[in-house]
Amino acid sequence: MSLAHGRPYLAIPGPSVMPDAVLQAMHRASPNIYEGELVEMVAGIAPDLKRVACTEGHVAIYIANGHGTWEAALANVAMPGERVLVCATGRFGHGWAEMAERMGIEAEILEFGRQAPIDPEALKARLAKDAGQEIKAVLTVHTDTSSSARSDIAECRRVLEEVGHPALLMVDCIASLGCDRYEMDLWGADVTITASQKGLMVPPGLGFVFFNDRAAEVRRAMPRVSRYWDWSERAAPEMFYQYFGGTAPTHHLYGLRAALDLIHDEGLEAVWARHAVLARAIWAAAEVWGEEGPLRLNIPDPAHRSHAVTALRLGAPHGARLRAWTAEQAGVTLGIGLGMSEEGDPKGEGFFRFGHMGHVNAHMILGLLGTVEAGLSALGVPHGPGGVSAAARVIAGG
Ligand SMILES: *Cc1c(COP(=O)(O)O)cnc(C)c1O
């Protein structure tokens, strides 16, 4: 017998849980894209997006997923043959570097492994060696969704200043914006990218590139930028179609409007605090389970853990078995391990992830943890007793 019949719960790190308000806002006839309600609504979207990124800079919107924003951001600031330094704390740093390489940009990787954040001292040492200041941009991933390591972006800016290096600081916030505290202007990021389907709670399909005046100046000095990726007109359109380089992504925009209302009605500080408490509840359960069994949080130091995604190690084949059990028996889909072992390595079956980004609350997280605890028992995977109670104590303490 399966106990999965009921509302399914996709607890993977993107796409995230879609709020009913977002889905209902999207359920409508096609709007006119030349005048009227849609055109008026879009004028308010850019300011509200900037409030989520804590920036007074500019924002360009693309009909693209996160991979598209990797390319969009690079297309505006680096030519083929130029060099960027990519700080890799998991699979997604490598992904951004591969995107740069395929654009003819030289991407040098500064590797921090799969269980740790960016080490500012290592970044400093590399930048100090760049006497000719050839590195045009430092690419960072705030939260690497594969490892769930979260890096300190303000520290990266401090390092650039100490070395006196002019490189742009670019940040992939696809897994963190609207989940973890992120303050673009205060922390000194020049470019921030994100996508619609994680903390922003909208189906995949919209990408966002935020940039400041320094980055805009670098863009102006570029000999050319591809017509579609150029952020200039999108961020300062004279005609409505220029926001999107063509037809507006009509229904996604209605969904985004509803999602931004959810975020700002709750309050950004409260959104961050909610994610922080729910993440601590997850860690508390995992630590108790790990006391008498193989389960481990992938990032040992809580200060370096994401509040939106948690990568766990259980050992092969338990990770894959647990994911199958929770989906088939309880209606909860867990995330696969990503980039934690080489392809084809059976150890890849030993990892799994929880997505806890966006529209998630205490009862969902307690349900998720209770399901995992049931799965560990059903599969005979040794684990310490009382993980869910430990999580409940965190929730009770707020
Ligand atoms: C999800 C994600 C991406 C990729 O986004 P897609 O929409 O799948 O292209 C890139 N970087 C990070 C940190 C992500 O979490």
XYZ file of C-alpha atoms and ligand atoms in Angstrom:
413
model
C 0.000 0.000 0.000
C 1.163 3.515 -0.770
C 0.377 6.525 1.423
C 1.289 8.962 -1.366
C -2.222 9.923 -2.445
C -2.847 13.520 -1.447
C -1.099 16.772 -2.275
C 2.370 15.971 -3.614
C 5.355 17.875 -2.257
C 8.310 18.571 -4.553
C 11.105 19.194 -2.047
C 13.881 19.622 -4.620
C 15.991 22.785 -4.970
C 14.073 24.211 -7.891
C 11.581 24.410 -9.326
C 10.236 25.208 -5.890
C 6.695 24.907 -4.526
C 4.368 27.193 -6.513
C 2.051 29.288 -4.305
C -1.634 29.075 -5.215
C -1.623 32.878 -5.519
C 1.011 32.635 -8.263
C -0.812 29.869 -10.127
C -4.136 31.704 -9.898
C -2.582 34.935 -11.164
C -1.291 33.066 -14.218
C -4.613 31.400 -14.997
C -6.122 33.961 -17.357
C -6.688 34.855 -21.009
C -3.814 36.390 -22.980
C -3.483 40.087 -22.204
C -2.840 42.831 -24.756
C 0.928 43.382 -24.995
C 0.654 46.890 -26.503
C -1.321 48.820 -23.909
C -3.418 48.486 -20.825
C -3.144 46.415 -17.673
C -0.029 44.384 -18.462
C 1.992 47.392 -19.588
C 1.000 49.292 -16.453
C 1.764 46.350 -14.175
C 5.263 45.789 -15.540
C 6.343 49.318 -14.605
C 6.121 48.286 -10.946
C 8.000 45.016 -11.300
C 11.566 46.323 -11.685
C 11.465 48.418 -8.478
C 10.057 45.507 -6.489
C 12.666 43.115 -7.876
C 15.426 45.551 -6.896
C 14.064 45.622 -3.369
C 14.492 41.848 -3.181
C 18.149 42.153 -4.292
C 18.667 45.207 -2.046
C 20.011 47.320 -4.875
C 19.387 50.729 -6.345
C 21.135 49.635 -9.547
C 19.519 48.356 -12.710
C 17.730 45.142 -13.629
C 17.352 43.418 -16.993
C 14.742 40.684 -17.439
C 15.260 37.791 -19.852
C 13.021 34.996 -21.043
C 15.550 32.417 -19.910
C 16.430 30.010 -17.162
C 19.469 30.373 -14.912
C 21.839 29.150 -17.594
C 20.593 32.008 -19.772
C 21.461 34.561 -17.099
C 24.988 33.105 -16.846
C 25.408 33.888 -20.534
C 23.564 37.213 -20.391
C 25.722 38.558 -17.586
C 28.992 37.510 -19.229
C 27.944 38.783 -22.671
C 27.751 42.321 -21.297
C 31.130 42.474 -19.591
C 33.670 40.127 -21.233
C 34.876 39.594 -24.810
C 36.341 36.398 -26.224
C 39.965 36.155 -25.158
C 39.419 38.062 -21.917
C 39.833 36.345 -18.556
C 37.526 35.705 -15.606
C 38.271 33.991 -12.304
C 35.590 31.525 -11.153
C 35.398 30.622 -7.456
C 33.976 27.079 -7.467
C 32.260 25.658 -4.380
C 30.323 22.966 -6.236
C 28.875 22.024 -9.600
C 27.331 25.396 -10.402
C 30.608 27.325 -10.314
C 31.953 24.868 -12.867
C 28.800 25.301 -14.927
C 29.265 29.070 -15.110
C 32.919 28.562 -16.043
C 31.915 26.179 -18.868
C 29.480 28.799 -20.138
C 32.298 31.378 -20.203
C 34.635 28.993 -22.040
C 32.012 28.286 -24.693
C 31.774 32.047 -25.260
C 35.513 32.170 -25.869
C 36.215 33.774 -22.496
C 39.111 32.291 -20.547
C 37.730 30.959 -17.276
C 40.268 30.149 -14.614
C 38.890 28.075 -11.763
C 39.776 28.658 -8.143
C 38.639 25.380 -6.579
C 37.271 25.160 -3.045
C 35.994 21.584 -3.180
C 32.490 20.284 -2.472
C 32.183 20.899 1.257
C 33.414 24.436 1.899
C 32.710 28.062 0.978
C 35.080 30.478 -0.792
C 38.229 31.037 1.269
C 38.869 34.792 1.043
C 42.586 34.322 1.739
C 42.973 32.030 -1.291
C 41.092 34.528 -3.433
C 43.313 37.296 -2.142
C 46.492 35.349 -2.925
C 45.347 34.691 -6.504
C 44.319 38.297 -7.136
C 47.571 39.606 -5.679
C 49.456 37.587 -8.292
C 47.507 39.220 -11.115
C 49.997 42.083 -11.508
C 48.768 42.953 -14.996
C 45.147 43.033 -13.732
C 44.055 40.737 -16.528
C 41.174 39.249 -14.542
C 38.154 41.200 -15.696
C 35.627 39.694 -13.315
C 35.483 37.418 -10.292
C 32.557 35.016 -10.624
C 31.061 33.674 -7.398
C 28.077 31.494 -6.516
C 26.456 32.742 -3.307
C 24.866 29.370 -2.575
C 26.070 26.469 -4.661
C 22.974 24.318 -4.937
C 24.908 21.080 -5.413
C 27.014 21.285 -2.241
C 24.741 23.728 -0.341
C 27.826 25.767 0.592
C 27.108 29.462 1.113
C 29.933 31.954 0.669
C 30.510 35.387 2.182
C 30.174 37.860 -0.684
C 31.015 40.950 1.383
C 34.342 39.258 2.220
C 35.040 38.809 -1.495
C 34.511 42.544 -2.011
C 36.815 43.312 0.927
C 39.519 41.166 -0.665
C 39.193 42.964 -4.016
C 39.595 46.264 -2.208
C 42.566 45.159 -0.147
C 44.368 44.014 -3.266
C 43.228 47.114 -5.164
C 41.924 44.969 -8.003
C 39.398 46.511 -10.431
C 37.700 43.242 -11.461
C 33.908 43.202 -11.342
C 32.382 41.075 -8.567
C 29.644 38.932 -10.107
C 27.336 36.763 -8.012
C 25.056 33.865 -8.924
C 22.161 34.166 -6.461
C 19.844 31.781 -8.259
C 19.500 29.541 -5.195
C 19.609 32.260 -2.569
C 17.684 35.353 -3.629
C 14.483 35.595 -1.605
C 15.780 32.938 0.818
C 19.120 33.887 2.360
C 20.067 37.410 3.348
C 21.634 39.059 0.318
C 22.373 42.775 0.085
C 23.826 43.560 -3.314
C 24.763 47.213 -2.808
C 25.879 46.946 0.814
C 28.040 43.908 0.087
C 29.580 45.483 -3.007
C 28.463 43.114 -5.769
C 28.583 44.663 -9.244
C 26.422 42.067 -10.981
C 23.837 39.675 -9.465
C 21.938 37.046 -11.387
C 18.887 35.033 -10.446
C 16.019 33.085 -11.984
C 12.308 32.796 -11.345
C 11.895 29.227 -10.132
C 13.569 29.101 -6.737
C 13.161 31.733 -4.012
C 11.006 33.793 -6.375
C 8.372 31.010 -6.534
C 7.456 31.424 -10.229
C 7.721 28.628 -12.833
C 11.071 28.392 -14.652
C 11.365 30.786 -17.575
C 12.385 34.219 -16.318
C 15.981 35.268 -15.651
C 17.162 38.468 -13.995
C 20.476 40.316 -14.187
C 21.009 43.154 -11.723
C 23.974 45.473 -12.380
C 25.376 48.685 -10.959
C 26.849 51.761 -12.656
C 30.377 50.298 -12.582
C 29.213 47.265 -14.519
C 27.227 49.517 -16.875
C 30.450 51.375 -17.616
C 32.240 48.119 -18.443
C 29.349 47.304 -20.784
C 29.697 50.683 -22.540
C 33.394 49.991 -23.198
C 32.626 46.656 -24.914
C 33.158 46.799 -28.697
C 29.940 44.811 -29.184
C 27.327 42.820 -27.273
C 24.892 40.386 -28.897
C 21.564 41.982 -29.645
C 19.506 39.637 -27.492
C 21.700 39.581 -24.388
C 22.482 43.311 -24.293
C 21.140 44.542 -20.969
C 21.082 48.277 -21.868
C 17.648 48.591 -23.476
C 16.065 46.000 -21.232
C 16.995 47.954 -18.136
C 15.985 51.349 -19.563
C 13.361 50.687 -22.247
C 11.818 53.453 -24.302
C 9.242 51.080 -25.757
C 7.457 48.311 -23.848
C 8.804 45.475 -26.061
C 12.381 46.499 -25.218
C 11.970 45.195 -21.661
C 11.941 41.695 -23.120
C 13.649 42.064 -26.500
C 10.326 41.044 -28.083
C 7.011 39.653 -26.889
C 6.537 39.913 -23.132
C 6.422 36.649 -21.120
C 2.832 37.531 -20.287
C 1.731 34.867 -17.824
C 5.048 34.629 -16.044
C 4.797 38.352 -15.361
C 1.426 37.933 -13.654
C 2.894 35.125 -11.588
C 5.925 37.231 -10.722
C 3.707 40.132 -9.651
C 1.866 37.834 -7.239
C 5.139 36.388 -5.923
C 6.674 39.804 -5.309
C 3.535 40.757 -3.392
C 3.908 37.646 -1.218
C 7.553 38.522 -0.473
C 7.007 42.190 0.288
C 3.781 41.601 2.255
C 5.661 39.183 4.510
C 8.678 41.500 4.567
C 12.146 40.602 3.302
C 13.628 40.385 6.804
C 10.828 38.018 7.838
C 11.353 35.921 4.693
C 15.045 35.556 5.535
C 14.265 34.759 9.175
C 11.711 32.100 8.203
C 14.223 30.380 5.946
C 16.857 30.525 8.687
C 14.639 28.860 11.318
C 13.412 26.166 8.919
C 17.007 25.433 7.876
C 18.054 25.089 11.530
C 15.185 22.665 12.091
C 16.452 20.512 9.226
C 20.026 20.586 10.523
C 18.845 19.653 14.027
C 17.043 16.568 12.717
C 19.973 15.546 10.519
C 22.441 15.881 13.371
C 20.366 13.614 15.610
C 19.922 11.017 12.854
C 23.664 11.089 12.246
C 24.492 10.269 15.870
C 23.762 6.575 15.286
C 24.132 6.028 11.579
C 25.711 7.092 8.283
C 23.738 10.285 7.599
C 25.814 13.501 7.446
C 25.184 17.117 6.493
C 27.479 17.843 3.555
C 28.644 21.181 4.961
C 30.079 20.603 8.436
C 30.118 24.244 9.599
C 26.605 25.695 10.148
C 27.919 29.198 9.380
C 28.605 28.100 5.806
C 25.318 26.304 5.152
C 22.610 27.572 2.826
C 19.190 28.389 4.277
C 17.493 27.303 1.027
C 18.982 23.912 0.148
C 20.640 21.180 2.197
C 22.895 18.523 0.710
C 23.183 15.265 2.676
C 25.367 12.179 2.506
C 23.901 8.813 3.371
C 26.179 6.400 1.529
C 25.300 4.365 -1.578
C 22.756 3.039 -2.290
C 20.791 4.478 0.644
C 20.373 7.993 -0.823
C 18.681 6.702 -3.969
C 16.600 4.167 -1.997
C 15.398 6.848 0.385
C 14.376 9.148 -2.479
C 12.423 6.327 -4.103
C 10.714 5.433 -0.823
C 9.600 8.976 0.061
C 8.241 9.570 -3.451
C 6.415 6.263 -3.803
C 5.202 5.768 -0.258
C 4.643 9.305 0.987
C 4.315 11.765 -1.929
C 7.469 13.701 -1.104
C 10.102 14.078 -3.838
C 13.630 14.721 -2.576
C 16.440 16.207 -4.657
C 19.100 14.026 -6.215
C 22.746 14.431 -5.294
C 24.324 16.700 -7.908
C 27.989 16.875 -8.775
C 29.007 15.159 -5.570
C 30.810 12.272 -7.273
C 32.061 11.582 -10.776
C 29.492 10.447 -13.333
C 28.889 6.712 -13.293
C 30.337 6.405 -9.785
C 27.927 4.307 -7.680
C 28.748 6.641 -4.774
C 26.473 9.153 -6.551
C 23.579 7.103 -5.163
C 24.638 8.014 -1.669
C 23.637 11.675 -1.816
C 20.365 13.566 -1.718
C 19.192 17.129 -1.146
C 16.302 18.982 0.445
C 15.035 22.096 -1.292
C 13.525 24.465 1.293
C 13.282 27.644 -0.716
C 10.400 30.032 -1.194
C 6.870 28.969 -0.338
C 7.631 26.606 2.549
C 6.503 26.794 6.145
C 6.923 24.959 9.429
C 4.338 22.216 8.845
C 5.818 21.393 5.433
C 9.319 21.054 6.853
C 8.109 18.957 9.799
C 6.206 16.764 7.321
C 9.295 16.447 5.155
C 11.454 15.458 8.123
C 8.858 13.058 9.504
C 8.669 11.387 6.098
C 12.445 11.027 5.901
C 12.536 9.561 9.408
C 9.845 7.051 8.411
C 11.817 6.208 5.279
C 15.026 5.595 7.209
C 13.125 3.231 9.518
C 11.299 1.440 6.691
C 14.557 0.855 4.830
C 16.441 -0.254 7.917
C 19.022 2.543 7.628
C 20.501 3.090 11.095
C 19.806 6.536 12.532
C 19.647 8.212 15.903
C 16.101 8.418 17.371
C 14.304 11.734 17.841
C 15.358 13.748 14.787
C 11.871 15.111 14.219
C 11.508 16.048 17.896
C 14.774 17.966 17.678
C 13.432 19.839 14.668
C 10.170 20.540 16.492
C 12.109 22.090 19.370
C 13.812 24.464 16.922
C 10.437 25.408 15.434
C 8.954 25.877 18.913
C 11.803 28.184 19.853
C 11.380 30.171 16.611
C 19.385 26.301 -10.395
C 20.697 26.995 -10.458
C 21.328 27.330 -11.671
C 20.769 26.909 -12.999
O 19.525 27.407 -13.254
P 18.654 26.784 -14.448
O 17.401 27.562 -14.366
O 18.513 25.331 -14.163
O 19.402 27.041 -15.713
C 22.510 28.013 -11.628
N 23.079 28.372 -10.467
C 22.535 28.044 -9.277
C 23.224 28.449 -8.014
C 21.327 27.359 -9.243
O 20.784 27.021 -8.062
